[in-house]
């Protein structure tokens, strides 16, 4: 005879675990913004290539500023807001 244990609701996650890349993308954007690694990590290939081209034509100055701004925006959003905005809805810029 098989017995089942009662489900301990307090011990179950309220939402399924999400693969949130907020901290990694924020740090990469601030430190390595001109190389667009944060764009490629989020799956934004076209935006990453655009940033690399901007880096080549401006010697990295413009894309460095873009990377710092994006990194700050990423890190100031809540985890859920970042996940919904950049990983679910795929908003490519800022």
mmCIF file of N, CA and C in Angstrom:
data_model
loop_
_atom_site.group_PDB
_atom_site.id
_atom_site.type_symbol
_atom_site.label_atom_id
_atom_site.label_comp_id
_atom_site.label_asym_id
_atom_site.label_seq_id
_atom_site.Cartn_x
_atom_site.Cartn_y
_atom_site.Cartn_z
ATOM 1 N N UNK A 1 0.835 -1.157 0.000
ATOM 2 C CA UNK A 1 0.000 0.000 0.000
ATOM 3 C C UNK A 1 0.896 1.241 0.000
ATOM 4 N N UNK A 2 0.602 2.133 -0.886
ATOM 5 C CA UNK A 2 1.424 3.327 -1.050
ATOM 6 C C UNK A 2 0.842 4.474 -0.240
ATOM 7 N N UNK A 3 1.728 5.125 0.497
ATOM 8 C CA UNK A 3 1.271 6.276 1.275
ATOM 9 C C UNK A 3 1.869 7.536 0.664
ATOM 10 N N UNK A 4 1.127 8.585 0.728
ATOM 11 C CA UNK A 4 1.625 9.866 0.226
ATOM 12 C C UNK A 4 1.771 10.834 1.387
ATOM 13 N N UNK A 5 2.781 11.651 1.278
ATOM 14 C CA UNK A 5 3.015 12.664 2.303
ATOM 15 C C UNK A 5 2.257 13.927 1.933
ATOM 16 N N UNK A 6 1.791 14.639 2.935
ATOM 17 C CA UNK A 6 1.121 15.908 2.625
ATOM 18 C C UNK A 6 2.140 16.920 2.079
ATOM 19 N N UNK A 7 1.711 17.719 1.163
ATOM 20 C CA UNK A 7 2.585 18.729 0.568
ATOM 21 C C UNK A 7 2.741 19.878 1.557
ATOM 22 N N UNK A 8 3.973 20.189 1.841
ATOM 23 C CA UNK A 8 4.259 21.303 2.733
ATOM 24 C C UNK A 8 4.297 22.573 1.892
ATOM 25 N N UNK A 9 3.234 23.325 1.915
ATOM 26 C CA UNK A 9 3.124 24.493 1.056
ATOM 27 C C UNK A 9 4.168 25.562 1.376
ATOM 28 N N UNK A 10 4.549 25.694 2.623
ATOM 29 C CA UNK A 10 5.516 26.706 2.994
ATOM 30 C C UNK A 10 6.889 26.406 2.410
ATOM 31 N N UNK A 11 7.143 25.148 2.062
ATOM 32 C CA UNK A 11 8.449 24.724 1.583
ATOM 33 C C UNK A 11 8.509 24.649 0.061
ATOM 34 N N UNK A 12 7.460 25.022 -0.623
ATOM 35 C CA UNK A 12 7.420 24.980 -2.079
ATOM 36 C C UNK A 12 7.639 26.385 -2.640
ATOM 37 N N UNK A 13 8.394 26.504 -3.720
ATOM 38 C CA UNK A 13 8.572 27.829 -4.312
ATOM 39 C C UNK A 13 7.247 28.354 -4.848
ATOM 40 N N UNK A 14 7.014 29.658 -4.657
ATOM 41 C CA UNK A 14 5.760 30.244 -5.096
ATOM 42 C C UNK A 14 5.696 30.347 -6.610
ATOM 43 N N UNK A 15 6.826 30.533 -7.254
ATOM 44 C CA UNK A 15 6.898 30.591 -8.705
ATOM 45 C C UNK A 15 7.985 29.642 -9.164
ATOM 46 N N UNK A 16 7.862 29.134 -10.365
ATOM 47 C CA UNK A 16 8.955 28.301 -10.871
ATOM 48 C C UNK A 16 10.240 29.109 -10.971
ATOM 49 N N UNK A 17 11.352 28.445 -10.788
ATOM 50 C CA UNK A 17 12.636 29.136 -10.851
ATOM 51 C C UNK A 17 12.845 29.709 -12.245
ATOM 52 N N UNK A 18 13.279 30.946 -12.306
ATOM 53 C CA UNK A 18 13.516 31.621 -13.571
ATOM 54 C C UNK A 18 15.010 31.788 -13.772
ATOM 55 N N UNK A 19 15.420 31.679 -14.996
ATOM 56 C CA UNK A 19 16.822 31.878 -15.325
ATOM 57 C C UNK A 19 17.058 33.367 -15.517
ATOM 58 N N UNK A 20 17.213 34.080 -14.409
ATOM 59 C CA UNK A 20 17.338 35.532 -14.449
ATOM 60 C C UNK A 20 18.809 35.910 -14.603
ATOM 61 N N UNK A 21 19.098 36.680 -15.624
ATOM 62 C CA UNK A 21 20.469 37.051 -15.943
ATOM 63 C C UNK A 21 20.770 38.499 -15.593
ATOM 64 N N UNK A 22 20.009 39.070 -14.690
ATOM 65 C CA UNK A 22 20.093 40.491 -14.383
ATOM 66 C C UNK A 22 21.482 40.921 -13.919
ATOM 67 N N UNK A 23 22.007 40.283 -12.912
ATOM 68 C CA UNK A 23 23.288 40.707 -12.336
ATOM 69 C C UNK A 23 24.420 40.493 -13.332
ATOM 70 N N UNK A 24 24.426 39.348 -13.990
ATOM 71 C CA UNK A 24 25.488 39.069 -14.965
ATOM 72 C C UNK A 24 25.468 40.087 -16.099
ATOM 73 N N UNK A 25 24.294 40.361 -16.631
ATOM 74 C CA UNK A 25 24.189 41.328 -17.736
ATOM 75 C C UNK A 25 24.529 42.738 -17.284
ATOM 76 N N UNK A 26 24.115 43.113 -16.086
ATOM 77 C CA UNK A 26 24.418 44.442 -15.577
ATOM 78 C C UNK A 26 25.904 44.673 -15.399
ATOM 79 N N UNK A 27 26.580 43.710 -14.816
ATOM 80 C CA UNK A 27 28.028 43.835 -14.597
ATOM 81 C C UNK A 27 28.784 43.804 -15.915
ATOM 82 N N UNK A 28 28.389 42.886 -16.811
ATOM 83 C CA UNK A 28 29.046 42.825 -18.115
ATOM 84 C C UNK A 28 28.833 44.105 -18.914
ATOM 85 N N UNK A 29 27.639 44.684 -18.824
ATOM 86 C CA UNK A 29 27.358 45.920 -19.555
ATOM 87 C C UNK A 29 28.230 47.064 -19.043
ATOM 88 N N UNK A 30 28.417 47.144 -17.739
ATOM 89 C CA UNK A 30 29.227 48.221 -17.168
ATOM 90 C C UNK A 30 30.713 48.020 -17.460
ATOM 91 N N UNK A 31 31.207 46.804 -17.279
ATOM 92 C CA UNK A 31 32.639 46.557 -17.426
ATOM 93 C C UNK A 31 33.083 46.339 -18.868
ATOM 94 N N UNK A 32 32.269 45.632 -19.658
ATOM 95 C CA UNK A 32 32.661 45.272 -21.018
ATOM 96 C C UNK A 32 31.629 45.725 -22.046
ATOM 97 N N UNK A 33 31.010 46.868 -21.799
ATOM 98 C CA UNK A 33 29.948 47.368 -22.664
ATOM 99 C C UNK A 33 30.295 47.448 -24.136
ATOM 100 N N UNK A 34 31.473 47.964 -24.520
ATOM 101 C CA UNK A 34 31.791 48.088 -25.945
ATOM 102 C C UNK A 34 31.838 46.750 -26.687
ATOM 103 N N UNK A 35 32.056 45.666 -25.978
ATOM 104 C CA UNK A 35 32.130 44.355 -26.620
ATOM 105 C C UNK A 35 30.766 43.671 -26.728
ATOM 106 N N UNK A 36 29.732 44.281 -26.159
ATOM 107 C CA UNK A 36 28.335 43.836 -26.274
ATOM 108 C C UNK A 36 28.094 42.415 -25.772
ATOM 109 N N UNK A 37 28.897 41.959 -24.846
ATOM 110 C CA UNK A 37 28.716 40.606 -24.324
ATOM 111 C C UNK A 37 27.357 40.472 -23.644
ATOM 112 N N UNK A 38 26.901 41.531 -22.983
ATOM 113 C CA UNK A 38 25.602 41.481 -22.309
ATOM 114 C C UNK A 38 24.468 41.307 -23.312
ATOM 115 N N UNK A 39 24.602 41.852 -24.501
ATOM 116 C CA UNK A 39 23.582 41.689 -25.545
ATOM 117 C C UNK A 39 23.537 40.235 -26.023
ATOM 118 N N UNK A 40 24.711 39.668 -26.250
ATOM 119 C CA UNK A 40 24.765 38.276 -26.709
ATOM 120 C C UNK A 40 24.274 37.319 -25.623
ATOM 121 N N UNK A 41 24.550 37.631 -24.356
ATOM 122 C CA UNK A 41 24.077 36.791 -23.252
ATOM 123 C C UNK A 41 22.553 36.753 -23.186
ATOM 124 N N UNK A 42 21.916 37.871 -23.504
ATOM 125 C CA UNK A 42 20.450 37.933 -23.513
ATOM 126 C C UNK A 42 19.853 37.384 -24.810
ATOM 127 N N UNK A 43 20.683 37.072 -25.786
ATOM 128 C CA UNK A 43 20.191 36.532 -27.048
ATOM 129 C C UNK A 43 19.875 37.583 -28.088
ATOM 130 N N UNK A 44 20.363 38.792 -27.905
ATOM 131 C CA UNK A 44 20.130 39.886 -28.850
ATOM 132 C C UNK A 44 21.306 39.964 -29.825
ATOM 133 N N UNK A 45 21.338 39.091 -30.791
ATOM 134 C CA UNK A 45 22.463 39.033 -31.720
ATOM 135 C C UNK A 45 22.553 40.289 -32.585
ATOM 136 N N UNK A 46 21.431 40.731 -33.148
ATOM 137 C CA UNK A 46 21.461 41.925 -34.005
ATOM 138 C C UNK A 46 21.935 43.153 -33.240
ATOM 139 N N UNK A 47 21.408 43.350 -32.031
ATOM 140 C CA UNK A 47 21.817 44.497 -31.224
ATOM 141 C C UNK A 47 23.289 44.403 -30.840
ATOM 142 N N UNK A 48 23.771 43.185 -30.570
ATOM 143 C CA UNK A 48 25.181 42.992 -30.246
ATOM 144 C C UNK A 48 26.088 43.354 -31.402
ATOM 145 N N UNK A 49 25.702 42.950 -32.592
ATOM 146 C CA UNK A 49 26.497 43.279 -33.779
ATOM 147 C C UNK A 49 26.480 44.784 -34.021
ATOM 148 N N UNK A 50 25.329 45.420 -33.831
ATOM 149 C CA UNK A 50 25.248 46.883 -33.985
ATOM 150 C C UNK A 50 26.192 47.575 -33.010
ATOM 151 N N UNK A 51 26.213 47.096 -31.757
ATOM 152 C CA UNK A 51 27.122 47.713 -30.775
ATOM 153 C C UNK A 51 28.582 47.493 -31.144
ATOM 154 N N UNK A 52 28.912 46.338 -31.684
ATOM 155 C CA UNK A 52 30.292 46.093 -32.101
ATOM 156 C C UNK A 52 30.692 47.014 -33.256
ATOM 157 N N UNK A 53 29.783 47.249 -34.180
ATOM 158 C CA UNK A 53 30.072 48.168 -35.294
ATOM 159 C C UNK A 53 30.243 49.596 -34.767
ATOM 160 N N UNK A 54 29.374 50.000 -33.828
ATOM 161 C CA UNK A 54 29.510 51.330 -33.221
ATOM 162 C C UNK A 54 30.854 51.449 -32.507
ATOM 163 N N UNK A 55 31.264 50.370 -31.845
ATOM 164 C CA UNK A 55 32.564 50.365 -31.159
ATOM 165 C C UNK A 55 33.695 50.586 -32.152
ATOM 166 N N UNK A 56 33.632 49.923 -33.290
ATOM 167 C CA UNK A 56 34.695 50.075 -34.293
ATOM 168 C C UNK A 56 34.755 51.493 -34.846
ATOM 169 N N UNK A 57 33.603 52.088 -35.111
ATOM 170 C CA UNK A 57 33.585 53.415 -35.730
ATOM 171 C C UNK A 57 33.853 54.560 -34.752
ATOM 172 N N UNK A 58 33.601 54.340 -33.465
ATOM 173 C CA UNK A 58 33.796 55.418 -32.493
ATOM 174 C C UNK A 58 34.917 55.117 -31.499
ATOM 175 N N UNK A 59 35.701 54.106 -31.782
ATOM 176 C CA UNK A 59 36.796 53.684 -30.891
ATOM 177 C C UNK A 59 36.291 53.359 -29.478
ATOM 178 N N UNK A 60 35.061 52.952 -29.365
ATOM 179 C CA UNK A 60 34.525 52.487 -28.093
ATOM 180 C C UNK A 60 33.921 53.539 -27.193
ATOM 181 N N UNK A 61 33.998 54.804 -27.558
ATOM 182 C CA UNK A 61 33.508 55.843 -26.644
ATOM 183 C C UNK A 61 31.985 55.828 -26.519
ATOM 184 N N UNK A 62 31.282 55.798 -27.632
ATOM 185 C CA UNK A 62 29.816 55.832 -27.593
ATOM 186 C C UNK A 62 29.271 54.547 -26.987
ATOM 187 N N UNK A 63 29.808 53.411 -27.404
ATOM 188 C CA UNK A 63 29.292 52.147 -26.879
ATOM 189 C C UNK A 63 29.654 51.946 -25.404
ATOM 190 N N UNK A 64 30.716 52.581 -24.945
ATOM 191 C CA UNK A 64 31.022 52.527 -23.508
ATOM 192 C C UNK A 64 29.941 53.236 -22.706
ATOM 193 N N UNK A 65 29.519 54.381 -23.193
ATOM 194 C CA UNK A 65 28.462 55.136 -22.509
ATOM 195 C C UNK A 65 27.151 54.347 -22.542
ATOM 196 N N UNK A 66 26.846 53.763 -23.708
ATOM 197 C CA UNK A 66 25.626 52.949 -23.823
ATOM 198 C C UNK A 66 25.685 51.777 -22.851
ATOM 199 N N UNK A 67 26.837 51.128 -22.764
ATOM 200 C CA UNK A 67 26.997 49.987 -21.860
ATOM 201 C C UNK A 67 26.820 50.368 -20.400
ATOM 202 N N UNK A 68 27.378 51.491 -19.995
ATOM 203 C CA UNK A 68 27.242 51.944 -18.604
ATOM 204 C C UNK A 68 25.784 52.257 -18.290
ATOM 205 N N UNK A 69 25.123 52.960 -19.203
ATOM 206 C CA UNK A 69 23.708 53.301 -18.985
ATOM 207 C C UNK A 69 22.859 52.034 -18.909
ATOM 208 N N UNK A 70 23.080 51.112 -19.846
ATOM 209 C CA UNK A 70 22.308 49.866 -19.824
ATOM 210 C C UNK A 70 22.588 49.061 -18.558
ATOM 211 N N UNK A 71 23.834 49.001 -18.136
ATOM 212 C CA UNK A 71 24.161 48.266 -16.921
ATOM 213 C C UNK A 71 23.453 48.833 -15.704
ATOM 214 N N UNK A 72 23.423 50.153 -15.597
ATOM 215 C CA UNK A 72 22.730 50.794 -14.473
ATOM 216 C C UNK A 72 21.229 50.529 -14.549
ATOM 217 N N UNK A 73 20.668 50.613 -15.758
ATOM 218 C CA UNK A 73 19.228 50.340 -15.923
ATOM 219 C C UNK A 73 18.926 48.895 -15.539
ATOM 220 N N UNK A 74 19.742 47.963 -15.990
ATOM 221 C CA UNK A 74 19.527 46.546 -15.660
ATOM 222 C C UNK A 74 19.554 46.331 -14.147
ATOM 223 N N UNK A 75 20.554 46.887 -13.483
ATOM 224 C CA UNK A 75 20.735 46.620 -12.058
ATOM 225 C C UNK A 75 19.722 47.337 -11.176
ATOM 226 N N UNK A 76 19.098 48.406 -11.669
ATOM 227 C CA UNK A 76 18.118 49.117 -10.843
ATOM 228 C C UNK A 76 16.704 48.551 -10.982
ATOM 229 N N UNK A 77 16.481 47.701 -11.964
ATOM 230 C CA UNK A 77 15.163 47.072 -12.106
ATOM 231 C C UNK A 77 15.039 45.921 -11.114
ATOM 232 N N UNK A 78 13.817 45.619 -10.724
ATOM 233 C CA UNK A 78 13.601 44.447 -9.870
ATOM 234 C C UNK A 78 13.845 43.189 -10.702
ATOM 235 N N UNK A 79 14.059 42.078 -10.030
ATOM 236 C CA UNK A 79 14.320 40.829 -10.739
ATOM 237 C C UNK A 79 13.181 40.480 -11.686
ATOM 238 N N UNK A 80 11.950 40.580 -11.202
ATOM 239 C CA UNK A 80 10.789 40.237 -12.014
ATOM 240 C C UNK A 80 10.632 41.188 -13.191
ATOM 241 N N UNK A 81 10.844 42.486 -12.947
ATOM 242 C CA UNK A 81 10.718 43.475 -14.012
ATOM 243 C C UNK A 81 11.778 43.255 -15.099
ATOM 244 N N UNK A 82 13.013 42.962 -14.686
ATOM 245 C CA UNK A 82 14.082 42.677 -15.645
ATOM 246 C C UNK A 82 13.739 41.447 -16.470
ATOM 247 N N UNK A 83 13.300 40.389 -15.783
ATOM 248 C CA UNK A 83 12.971 39.140 -16.474
ATOM 249 C C UNK A 83 11.874 39.363 -17.503
ATOM 250 N N UNK A 84 10.807 40.059 -17.104
ATOM 251 C CA UNK A 84 9.689 40.291 -18.015
ATOM 252 C C UNK A 84 10.087 41.205 -19.174
ATOM 253 N N UNK A 85 10.855 42.238 -18.897
ATOM 254 C CA UNK A 85 11.199 43.217 -19.923
ATOM 255 C C UNK A 85 12.204 42.688 -20.931
ATOM 256 N N UNK A 86 13.297 42.098 -20.449
ATOM 257 C CA UNK A 86 14.403 41.763 -21.336
ATOM 258 C C UNK A 86 14.475 40.302 -21.738
ATOM 259 N N UNK A 87 13.917 39.397 -20.944
ATOM 260 C CA UNK A 87 14.009 37.998 -21.286
ATOM 261 C C UNK A 87 12.708 37.450 -21.855
ATOM 262 N N UNK A 88 11.572 37.966 -21.438
ATOM 263 C CA UNK A 88 10.295 37.489 -21.964
ATOM 264 C C UNK A 88 9.868 38.343 -23.145
ATOM 265 N N UNK A 89 9.805 39.655 -22.941
ATOM 266 C CA UNK A 89 9.328 40.563 -24.000
ATOM 267 C C UNK A 89 10.409 40.959 -24.997
ATOM 268 N N UNK A 90 11.662 40.650 -24.708
ATOM 269 C CA UNK A 90 12.792 40.882 -25.609
ATOM 270 C C UNK A 90 12.929 42.338 -26.047
ATOM 271 N N UNK A 91 12.947 43.245 -25.071
ATOM 272 C CA UNK A 91 13.198 44.660 -25.372
ATOM 273 C C UNK A 91 14.696 44.830 -25.578
ATOM 274 N N UNK A 92 15.103 45.215 -26.783
ATOM 275 C CA UNK A 92 16.519 45.213 -27.156
ATOM 276 C C UNK A 92 17.360 46.346 -26.604
ATOM 277 N N UNK A 93 16.799 47.515 -26.441
ATOM 278 C CA UNK A 93 17.598 48.669 -26.027
ATOM 279 C C UNK A 93 17.001 49.302 -24.791
ATOM 280 N N UNK A 94 17.814 49.623 -23.848
ATOM 281 C CA UNK A 94 17.483 50.302 -22.601
ATOM 282 C C UNK A 94 16.239 49.700 -22.005
#
